[in-house]
Amino acid sequence: MLIEPTYSPKQYWTTILCSGLILSLLSSVLYFIFYWFFYVQQSFIFSIIYLLPLLGSTLTLAFFKHKFVWKEFSYGAAFLMSFATGFISALIFSVFLFVAYSFLIESRIDLFENIDTETLQQLMSPIAVSLSMFFINIVLSFIYSLIIAIFAKRKIKE
């Protein structure tokens, strides 16, 4: 007897929460490694952090579809899963950045020589850094989710 598994709302949201948490922890660890070991004024290696929401959302949808979905999986469900994962990840990552810049690490203002230090201190404050990373990750997650959901949807033709 062939049993076709399908997903429940509990499995759907648990997968989103777990993957969002794992993605934010991975982003935080990678950010701190890059900050402490590879930080220069014009470093392109930090752009890897902007690709993590794409990788995380793709892996989340691939895992979820392989493990739980054997029937139809709509574009809306795929988009919501991908975007919610990115949103949770961006929220937790920005909180980590705020705490880190407030208590653990200093902004590297000394690398910039030609910019007004007062303006630079405002732009590199803990709240400004964390909010800018939050908004950047939300926009990227939205764009990535639109693209990923196209490939993740599944229609069963009978």
N, CA, C and O atoms as a DFTB+ gen file, in Angstrom:
632 C
 N C O
     1  1       0.843      -1.175       0.000
     2  2       0.000       0.000       0.000
     3  2       0.890       1.241       0.000
     4  3       1.762       1.385       0.857
     5  1       0.670       2.124      -0.951
     6  2       1.472       3.335      -1.078
     7  2       0.808       4.468      -0.310
     8  3      -0.339       4.830      -0.573
     9  1       1.545       5.018       0.640
    10  2       1.037       6.146       1.434
    11  2       1.732       7.397       0.928
    12  3       2.961       7.453       0.878
    13  1       0.957       8.391       0.558
    14  2       1.514       9.640       0.069
    15  2       1.581      10.657       1.209
    16  3       0.549      11.141       1.672
    17  1       2.787      10.979       1.657
    18  2       2.873      11.969       2.734
    19  2       2.538      13.365       2.227
    20  3       2.832      13.714       1.084
    21  1       1.942      14.125       3.064
    22  2       1.681      15.526       2.778
    23  2       1.972      16.310       4.051
    24  3       2.054      15.728       5.133
    25  1       2.121      17.566       3.937
    26  2       2.572      18.347       5.085
    27  2       1.404      18.926       5.864
    28  3       0.325      19.169       5.324
    29  1       1.652      19.138       7.142
    30  2       0.683      19.780       8.017
    31  2       1.161      21.207       8.293
    32  3       2.332      21.517       8.074
    33  1       0.273      22.071       8.769
    34  2       0.717      23.435       9.113
    35  2       1.818      23.456      10.173
    36  3       2.690      24.325      10.154
    37  1       1.773      22.494      11.095
    38  2       2.802      22.434      12.128
    39  2       4.168      22.129      11.511
    40  3       5.164      22.747      11.886
    41  1       4.225      21.198      10.584
    42  2       5.480      20.880       9.904
    43  2       5.964      22.065       9.074
    44  3       7.161      22.350       9.025
    45  1       5.040      22.743       8.430
    46  2       5.363      23.891       7.582
    47  2       6.024      24.993       8.402
    48  3       7.100      25.469       8.038
    49  1       5.402      25.406       9.500
    50  2       5.920      26.511      10.291
    51  2       7.127      26.112      11.132
    52  3       7.998      26.942      11.391
    53  1       7.189      24.861      11.561
    54  2       8.375      24.400      12.282
    55  2       9.600      24.423      11.377
    56  3      10.690      24.805      11.804
    57  1       9.415      24.016      10.132
    58  2      10.519      24.069       9.175
    59  2      10.969      25.507       8.945
    60  3      12.170      25.773       8.880
    61  1      10.037      26.425       8.822
    62  2      10.370      27.844       8.624
    63  2      11.140      28.392       9.823
    64  3      12.168      29.049       9.654
    65  1      10.645      28.124      11.034
    66  2      11.308      28.653      12.227
    67  2      12.701      28.064      12.420
    68  3      13.645      28.791      12.728
    69  1      12.832      26.767      12.242
    70  2      14.144      26.133      12.421
    71  2      15.143      26.611      11.371
    72  3      16.286      26.926      11.700
    73  1      14.723      26.666      10.131
    74  2      15.646      27.102       9.086
    75  2      15.984      28.587       9.221
    76  3      17.114      28.983       8.935
    77  1      15.043      29.406       9.644
    78  2      15.338      30.822       9.879
    79  2      16.345      31.009      10.996
    80  3      17.233      31.857      10.904
    81  1      16.210      30.216      12.058
    82  2      17.152      30.288      13.169
    83  2      18.535      29.808      12.743
    84  3      19.535      30.454      13.054
    85  1      18.603      28.691      12.042
    86  2      19.890      28.169      11.577
    87  2      20.555      29.139      10.606
    88  3      21.763      29.364      10.677
    89  1      19.772      29.707       9.705
    90  2      20.321      30.658       8.738
    91  2      20.850      31.917       9.418
    92  3      21.891      32.440       9.021
    93  1      20.153      32.408      10.432
    94  2      20.627      33.603      11.140
    95  2      21.884      33.308      11.938
    96  3      22.782      34.148      12.002
    97  1      21.969      32.135      12.547
    98  2      23.186      31.775      13.273
    99  2      24.373      31.629      12.325
   100  3      25.479      32.072      12.634
   101  1      24.139      31.009      11.176
   102  2      25.191      30.880      10.177
   103  2      25.629      32.246       9.657
   104  3      26.823      32.490       9.481
   105  1      24.673      33.135       9.412
   106  2      25.003      34.491       8.957
   107  2      25.812      35.240      10.008
   108  3      26.769      35.938       9.673
   109  1      25.436      35.103      11.269
   110  2      26.150      35.796      12.341
   111  2      27.573      35.293      12.477
   112  3      28.508      36.087      12.591
   113  1      27.744      33.979      12.465
   114  2      29.089      33.408      12.590
   115  2      29.952      33.827      11.410
   116  3      31.107      34.212      11.589
   117  1      29.400      33.755      10.208
   118  2      30.150      34.144       9.019
   119  2      30.509      35.631       9.046
   120  3      31.617      36.010       8.667
   121  1      29.579      36.469       9.492
   122  2      29.842      37.906       9.588
   123  2      30.990      38.182      10.558
   124  3      31.882      38.975      10.257
   125  1      30.969      37.532      11.714
   126  2      32.020      37.769      12.701
   127  2      33.357      37.228      12.239
   128  3      34.390      37.838      12.514
   129  1      33.369      36.109      11.549
   130  2      34.629      35.587      11.001
   131  2      35.198      36.562       9.979
   132  3      36.390      36.869      10.005
   133  1      34.350      37.047       9.084
   134  2      34.809      38.018       8.090
   135  2      35.265      39.310       8.751
   136  3      36.253      39.910       8.329
   137  1      34.551      39.740       9.786
   138  2      34.886      40.987      10.466
   139  2      36.247      40.892      11.141
   140  3      37.061      41.808      11.020
   141  1      36.505      39.794      11.851
   142  2      37.742      39.703      12.609
   143  2      38.946      39.289      11.775
   144  3      40.072      39.646      12.122
   145  1      38.751      38.552      10.691
   146  2      39.901      38.027       9.965
   147  2      40.098      38.618       8.570
   148  3      41.221      38.631       8.067
   149  1      39.040      39.102       7.939
   150  2      39.152      39.534       6.547
   151  2      38.709      40.978       6.322
   152  3      38.414      41.348       5.186
   153  1      38.652      41.795       7.353
   154  2      38.097      43.135       7.210
   155  2      39.132      44.086       6.638
   156  3      40.185      44.308       7.235
   157  1      38.826      44.643       5.483
   158  2      39.592      45.727       4.883
   159  2      38.585      46.762       4.402
   160  3      37.379      46.515       4.407
   161  1      39.079      47.907       3.990
   162  2      38.165      49.000       3.647
   163  2      37.233      48.641       2.491
   164  3      36.035      48.914       2.568
   165  1      37.740      48.052       1.449
   166  2      36.905      47.700       0.304
   167  2      36.955      46.188       0.099
   168  3      37.606      45.688      -0.819
   169  1      36.262      45.484       0.967
   170  2      36.278      44.029       0.930
   171  2      35.028      43.517       0.213
   172  3      33.899      43.838       0.587
   173  1      35.260      42.717      -0.822
   174  2      34.149      42.127      -1.555
   175  2      33.737      40.786      -0.970
   176  3      32.744      40.198      -1.401
   177  1      34.487      40.300       0.002
   178  2      34.160      39.018       0.599
   179  2      32.887      39.108       1.443
   180  3      32.228      38.092       1.665
   181  1      32.531      40.297       1.912
   182  2      31.305      40.480       2.677
   183  2      30.056      40.261       1.823
   184  3      28.965      40.089       2.366
   185  1      30.196      40.267       0.518
   186  2      29.032      40.046      -0.340
   187  2      28.499      38.623      -0.230
   188  3      27.365      38.356      -0.627
   189  1      29.302      37.709       0.303
   190  2      28.830      36.344       0.532
   191  2      27.672      36.350       1.525
   192  3      26.771      35.517       1.427
   193  1      27.688      37.265       2.466
   194  2      26.616      37.356       3.459
   195  2      25.279      37.668       2.795
   196  3      24.231      37.249       3.286
   197  1      25.306      38.392       1.695
   198  2      24.063      38.725       1.008
   199  2      23.519      37.558       0.187
   200  3      22.360      37.581      -0.226
   201  1      24.332      36.553      -0.051
   202  2      23.878      35.371      -0.776
   203  2      23.347      34.282       0.152
   204  3      22.733      33.323      -0.316
   205  1      23.571      34.411       1.451
   206  2      23.092      33.395       2.389
   207  2      21.575      33.262       2.423
   208  3      21.093      32.134       2.519
   209  1      20.783      34.344       2.349
   210  2      19.330      34.137       2.292
   211  2      18.892      33.319       1.074
   212  3      17.952      32.529       1.161
   213  1      19.565      33.505      -0.044
   214  2      19.254      32.718      -1.237
   215  2      19.546      31.241      -0.996
   216  3      18.715      30.380      -1.284
   217  1      20.707      30.964      -0.477
   218  2      21.091      29.589      -0.205
   219  2      20.183      28.955       0.851
   220  3      19.732      27.821       0.688
   221  1      19.923      29.684       1.920
   222  2      19.085      29.154       2.992
   223  2      17.657      28.886       2.563
   224  3      17.089      27.851       2.912
   225  1      17.069      29.803       1.809
   226  2      15.696      29.610       1.338
   227  2      15.600      28.466       0.341
   228  3      14.633      27.705       0.352
   229  1      16.592      28.347      -0.511
   230  2      16.603      27.260      -1.483
   231  2      16.727      25.906      -0.796
   232  3      16.003      24.967      -1.126
   233  1      17.636      25.811       0.149
   234  2      17.804      24.547       0.862
   235  2      16.583      24.208       1.715
   236  3      16.217      23.038       1.827
   237  1      15.952      25.207       2.314
   238  2      14.747      24.970       3.100
   239  2      13.634      24.401       2.234
   240  3      13.002      23.411       2.603
   241  1      13.392      25.018       1.092
   242  2      12.342      24.523       0.200
   243  2      12.671      23.148      -0.362
   244  3      11.786      22.301      -0.482
   245  1      13.917      22.920      -0.704
   246  2      14.310      21.608      -1.233
   247  2      14.122      20.523      -0.175
   248  3      13.600      19.448      -0.472
   249  1      14.543      20.800       1.050
   250  2      14.363      19.834       2.132
   251  2      12.879      19.583       2.394
   252  3      12.451      18.436       2.526
   253  1      12.106      20.650       2.468
   254  2      10.691      20.507       2.784
   255  2       9.952      19.736       1.695
   256  3       9.141      18.860       1.993
   257  1      10.229      20.057       0.444
   258  2       9.564      19.343      -0.649
   259  2       9.962      17.877      -0.679
   260  3       9.118      17.014      -0.919
   261  1      11.210      17.585      -0.445
   262  2      11.676      16.200      -0.469
   263  2      11.103      15.392       0.702
   264  3      10.763      14.219       0.548
   265  1      10.999      16.025       1.862
   266  2      10.592      15.313       3.066
   267  2       9.076      15.214       3.220
   268  3       8.577      14.174       3.650
   269  1       8.332      16.263       2.880
   270  2       6.927      16.321       3.250
   271  2       5.942      16.437       2.086
   272  3       4.783      16.054       2.246
   273  1       6.344      16.940       0.942
   274  2       5.380      17.256      -0.116
   275  2       5.448      16.204      -1.216
   276  3       6.476      16.036      -1.873
   277  1       4.334      15.498      -1.404
   278  2       4.217      14.587      -2.541
   279  2       3.019      14.961      -3.389
   280  3       2.829      14.441      -4.489
   281  1       2.234      15.846      -2.878
   282  2       1.079      16.326      -3.644
   283  2       1.386      17.724      -4.141
   284  3       2.551      18.093      -4.287
   285  1       0.363      18.490      -4.397
   286  2       0.558      19.843      -4.918
   287  2       1.207      20.760      -3.886
   288  3       0.963      20.650      -2.685
   289  1       2.023      21.649      -4.382
   290  2       2.685      22.668      -3.568
   291  2       2.580      23.966      -4.345
   292  3       3.221      24.125      -5.384
   293  1       1.789      24.879      -3.859
   294  2       1.461      26.072      -4.630
   295  2       2.589      27.100      -4.601
   296  3       3.492      27.049      -3.765
   297  1       2.500      28.036      -5.548
   298  2       3.459      29.136      -5.622
   299  2       3.388      29.971      -4.343
   300  3       4.419      30.381      -3.811
   301  1       2.185      30.219      -3.855
   302  2       2.010      31.024      -2.644
   303  2       2.634      30.378      -1.418
   304  3       3.267      31.055      -0.607
   305  1       2.456      29.065      -1.282
   306  2       3.049      28.363      -0.144
   307  2       4.572      28.370      -0.236
   308  3       5.254      28.532       0.776
   309  1       5.103      28.195      -1.434
   310  2       6.554      28.225      -1.617
   311  2       7.109      29.626      -1.358
   312  3       8.149      29.775      -0.717
   313  1       6.411      30.658      -1.859
   314  2       6.856      32.023      -1.634
   315  2       6.821      32.372      -0.150
   316  3       7.770      32.954       0.377
   317  1       5.727      32.018       0.525
   318  2       5.597      32.327       1.948
   319  2       6.680      31.625       2.763
   320  3       7.258      32.217       3.674
   321  1       6.949      30.383       2.440
   322  2       7.990      29.656       3.172
   323  2       9.353      30.308       2.969
   324  3      10.094      30.505       3.932
   325  1       9.681      30.636       1.758
   326  2      10.970      31.237       1.452
   327  2      11.103      32.625       2.082
   328  3      12.133      32.946       2.675
   329  1      10.065      33.441       1.953
   330  2      10.129      34.799       2.490
   331  2      10.107      34.800       4.019
   332  3      10.816      35.590       4.642
   333  1       9.307      33.932       4.629
   334  2       9.257      33.872       6.093
   335  2      10.595      33.409       6.662
   336  3      11.039      33.907       7.697
   337  1      11.229      32.469       5.994
   338  2      12.561      32.032       6.420
   339  2      13.547      33.196       6.357
   340  3      14.316      33.411       7.294
   341  1      13.528      33.942       5.263
   342  2      14.403      35.102       5.128
   343  2      14.094      36.200       6.132
   344  3      15.007      36.847       6.645
   345  1      12.818      36.416       6.416
   346  2      12.410      37.449       7.366
   347  2      12.878      37.110       8.777
   348  3      13.439      37.958       9.472
   349  1      12.646      35.873       9.195
   350  2      13.073      35.457      10.534
   351  2      14.591      35.529      10.652
   352  3      15.127      35.982      11.663
   353  1      15.266      35.083       9.619
   354  2      16.718      35.140       9.614
   355  2      17.221      36.584       9.689
   356  3      18.144      36.881      10.447
   357  1      16.623      37.469       8.916
   358  2      17.042      38.879       8.918
   359  2      16.782      39.532      10.274
   360  3      17.590      40.332      10.744
   361  1      15.676      39.200      10.890
   362  2      15.332      39.770      12.194
   363  2      16.333      39.332      13.261
   364  3      16.854      40.165      14.002
   365  1      16.599      38.044      13.340
   366  2      17.532      37.538      14.349
   367  2      18.954      38.021      14.064
   368  3      19.687      38.376      14.988
   369  1      19.340      38.036      12.802
   370  2      20.675      38.506      12.426
   371  2      20.867      39.971      12.787
   372  3      21.941      40.348      13.255
   373  1      19.857      40.803      12.582
   374  2      19.991      42.223      12.921
   375  2      20.054      42.429      14.437
   376  3      20.733      43.344      14.905
   377  1      19.361      41.597      15.202
   378  2      19.463      41.677      16.667
   379  2      20.871      41.288      17.109
   380  3      21.453      41.941      17.975
   381  1      21.425      40.217      16.511
   382  2      22.804      39.839      16.818
   383  2      23.779      40.967      16.487
   384  3      24.691      41.248      17.265
   385  1      23.593      41.601      15.357
   386  2      24.484      42.709      14.984
   387  2      24.357      43.874      15.953
   388  3      25.362      44.477      16.329
   389  1      23.144      44.196      16.357
   390  2      22.950      45.293      17.301
   391  2      23.651      45.009      18.622
   392  3      24.341      45.875      19.161
   393  1      23.476      43.807      19.139
   394  2      24.122      43.439      20.403
   395  2      25.642      43.418      20.237
   396  3      26.371      43.888      21.111
   397  1      26.110      42.881      19.135
   398  2      27.551      42.795      18.909
   399  2      28.188      44.179      18.798
   400  3      29.226      44.436      19.407
   401  1      27.570      45.067      18.024
   402  2      28.140      46.407      17.876
   403  2      27.944      47.257      19.130
   404  3      28.677      48.225      19.334
   405  1      26.985      46.917      19.961
   406  2      26.782      47.663      21.204
   407  2      27.764      47.243      22.292
   408  3      28.248      48.081      23.053
   409  1      28.060      45.931      22.367
   410  2      28.827      45.444      23.512
   411  2      30.139      44.728      23.166
   412  3      31.076      44.763      23.963
   413  1      30.226      44.093      22.017
   414  2      31.372      43.224      21.747
   415  2      32.415      43.823      20.824
   416  3      33.603      43.801      21.146
   417  1      32.000      44.356      19.689
   418  2      32.970      44.817      18.701
   419  2      32.815      46.319      18.460
   420  3      31.763      46.906      18.710
   421  1      33.881      46.906      17.974
   422  2      33.865      48.331      17.657
   423  2      33.746      48.500      16.149
   424  3      34.226      47.671      15.375
   425  1      33.101      49.585      15.747
   426  2      33.062      49.868      14.314
   427  2      34.446      50.340      13.889
   428  3      35.163      50.979      14.660
   429  1      34.794      50.031      12.702
   430  2      36.144      50.344      12.211
   431  2      36.142      51.668      11.442
   432  3      36.346      51.704      10.228
   433  1      35.914      52.719      12.162
   434  2      35.857      54.050      11.566
   435  2      37.250      54.506      11.132
   436  3      37.374      55.318      10.215
   437  1      38.297      53.995      11.780
   438  2      39.662      54.426      11.467
   439  2      40.101      54.053      10.055
   440  3      41.116      54.566       9.584
   441  1      39.382      53.188       9.371
   442  2      39.739      52.835       7.996
   443  2      39.335      53.912       6.986
   444  3      39.842      53.941       5.864
   445  1      38.437      54.777       7.385
   446  2      37.948      55.816       6.485
   447  2      38.611      57.135       6.842
   448  3      38.499      57.598       7.977
   449  1      39.295      57.739       5.893
   450  2      40.073      58.937       6.186
   451  2      39.414      60.223       5.691
   452  3      39.575      61.266       6.324
   453  1      38.685      60.181       4.592
   454  2      38.194      61.391       3.954
   455  2      36.771      61.765       4.336
   456  3      36.237      62.742       3.809
   457  1      36.155      61.037       5.213
   458  2      34.759      61.278       5.560
   459  2      34.698      61.939       6.935
   460  3      35.500      61.644       7.822
   461  1      33.737      62.832       7.089
   462  2      33.504      63.507       8.360
   463  2      33.228      62.465       9.447
   464  3      32.347      61.619       9.288
   465  1      33.975      62.524      10.544
   466  2      33.860      61.484      11.570
   467  2      32.515      61.518      12.291
   468  3      32.022      60.474      12.719
   469  1      31.921      62.685      12.431
   470  2      30.618      62.760      13.103
   471  2      29.536      62.078      12.274
   472  3      28.716      61.333      12.810
   473  1      29.534      62.328      10.985
   474  2      28.583      61.674      10.096
   475  2      28.833      60.177      10.046
   476  3      27.891      59.384      10.047
   477  1      30.083      59.796      10.002
   478  2      30.443      58.383       9.947
   479  2      30.060      57.660      11.233
   480  3      29.645      56.502      11.185
   481  1      30.192      58.318      12.375
   482  2      29.782      57.708      13.635
   483  2      28.277      57.470      13.674
   484  3      27.822      56.474      14.238
   485  1      27.506      58.367      13.085
   486  2      26.063      58.155      13.019
   487  2      25.709      57.007      12.082
   488  3      24.807      56.219      12.367
   489  1      26.427      56.916      10.956
   490  2      26.157      55.848       9.995
   491  2      26.639      54.484      10.476
   492  3      26.120      53.454      10.047
   493  1      27.623      54.474      11.361
   494  2      28.157      53.213      11.877
   495  2      27.699      52.925      13.305
   496  3      28.301      52.100      13.992
   497  1      26.650      53.590      13.753
   498  2      26.128      53.297      15.082
   499  2      25.496      51.905      15.073
   500  3      25.124      51.406      14.011
   501  1      25.370      51.278      16.226
   502  2      24.806      49.923      16.264
   503  2      23.394      49.838      15.677
   504  3      23.069      48.873      14.984
   505  1      22.574      50.818      15.944
   506  2      21.203      50.773      15.415
   507  2      21.202      50.966      13.901
   508  3      20.418      50.328      13.199
   509  1      22.070      51.835      13.393
   510  2      22.116      52.070      11.945
   511  2      22.629      50.848      11.200
   512  3      22.098      50.499      10.145
   513  1      23.653      50.195      11.733
   514  2      24.195      48.998      11.086
   515  2      23.173      47.879      11.087
   516  3      22.961      47.224      10.067
   517  1      22.537      47.657      12.233
   518  2      21.572      46.550      12.312
   519  2      20.330      46.817      11.472
   520  3      19.819      45.895      10.837
   521  1      19.834      48.039      11.449
   522  2      18.662      48.352      10.623
   523  2      18.970      48.272       9.132
   524  3      18.145      47.801       8.348
   525  1      20.152      48.729       8.745
   526  2      20.489      48.653       7.325
   527  2      20.634      47.199       6.878
   528  3      20.187      46.849       5.785
   529  1      21.242      46.355       7.689
   530  2      21.345      44.939       7.336
   531  2      19.972      44.275       7.322
   532  3      19.720      43.394       6.500
   533  1      19.085      44.689       8.220
   534  2      17.731      44.136       8.240
   535  2      16.992      44.467       6.950
   536  3      16.407      43.584       6.322
   537  1      17.017      45.739       6.553
   538  2      16.294      46.139       5.348
   539  2      16.915      45.548       4.081
   540  3      16.197      45.166       3.157
   541  1      18.213      45.475       4.039
   542  2      18.869      44.855       2.882
   543  2      18.477      43.393       2.772
   544  3      18.151      42.917       1.684
   545  1      18.507      42.673       3.895
   546  2      18.145      41.253       3.864
   547  2      16.672      41.031       3.561
   548  3      16.323      40.033       2.930
   549  1      15.802      41.931       3.993
   550  2      14.372      41.794       3.680
   551  2      14.141      41.975       2.179
   552  3      13.410      41.198       1.564
   553  1      14.751      42.982       1.601
   554  2      14.592      43.212       0.161
   555  2      15.154      42.042      -0.637
   556  3      14.526      41.568      -1.584
   557  1      16.336      41.581      -0.251
   558  2      16.932      40.434      -0.948
   559  2      16.086      39.176      -0.773
   560  3      15.924      38.406      -1.719
   561  1      15.551      38.961       0.413
   562  2      14.704      37.786       0.648
   563  2      13.440      37.848      -0.194
   564  3      12.983      36.823      -0.700
   565  1      12.874      39.025      -0.350
   566  2      11.684      39.171      -1.182
   567  2      11.994      38.826      -2.638
   568  3      11.247      38.087      -3.280
   569  1      13.084      39.359      -3.147
   570  2      13.464      39.087      -4.539
   571  2      13.811      37.614      -4.729
   572  3      13.375      36.983      -5.692
   573  1      14.596      37.076      -3.806
   574  2      14.952      35.658      -3.903
   575  2      13.718      34.779      -3.813
   576  3      13.625      33.780      -4.527
   577  1      12.772      35.123      -2.956
   578  2      11.560      34.313      -2.772
   579  2      10.701      34.297      -4.025
   580  3      10.122      33.267      -4.371
   581  1      10.617      35.429      -4.706
   582  2       9.858      35.466      -5.956
   583  2      10.444      34.503      -6.987
   584  3       9.709      33.829      -7.708
   585  1      11.754      34.449      -7.045
   586  2      12.419      33.586      -8.027
   587  2      12.375      32.125      -7.602
   588  3      12.069      31.252      -8.415
   589  1      12.675      31.853      -6.344
   590  2      12.732      30.474      -5.861
   591  2      11.366      29.803      -5.940
   592  3      11.276      28.624      -6.283
   593  1      10.310      30.535      -5.629
   594  2       8.969      29.953      -5.604
   595  2       8.531      29.470      -6.982
   596  3       7.732      28.539      -7.082
   597  1       9.035      30.082      -8.033
   598  2       8.701      29.630      -9.385
   599  2       9.170      28.194      -9.589
   600  3       8.459      27.380     -10.177
   601  1      10.361      27.892      -9.106
   602  2      10.923      26.560      -9.299
   603  2      10.437      25.563      -8.256
   604  3      10.520      24.355      -8.477
   605  1       9.930      26.047      -7.125
   606  2       9.544      25.152      -6.035
   607  2       8.098      24.683      -6.129
   608  3       7.745      23.666      -5.531
   609  1       7.262      25.396      -6.859
   610  2       5.863      24.985      -6.922
   611  2       5.750      23.649      -7.650
   612  3       6.578      23.301      -8.492
   613  1       4.716      22.926      -7.303
   614  2       4.517      21.615      -7.905
   615  2       3.016      21.415      -8.138
   616  3       2.206      21.516      -7.217
   617  1       2.684      21.138      -9.357
   618  2       1.293      20.818      -9.725
   619  2       1.263      19.355     -10.153
   620  3       2.113      18.905     -10.923
   621  1       0.309      18.642      -9.663
   622  2       0.120      17.241     -10.037
   623  2      -0.916      17.198     -11.167
   624  3      -2.057      17.630     -11.004
   625  1      -0.496      16.678     -12.287
   626  2      -1.406      16.545     -13.439
   627  2      -1.945      15.116     -13.473
   628  3      -1.183      14.149     -13.470
   629  1      -3.221      15.008     -13.503
   630  2      -3.837      13.672     -13.518
   631  2      -4.485      13.391     -14.842
   632  3      -5.052      12.316     -15.037
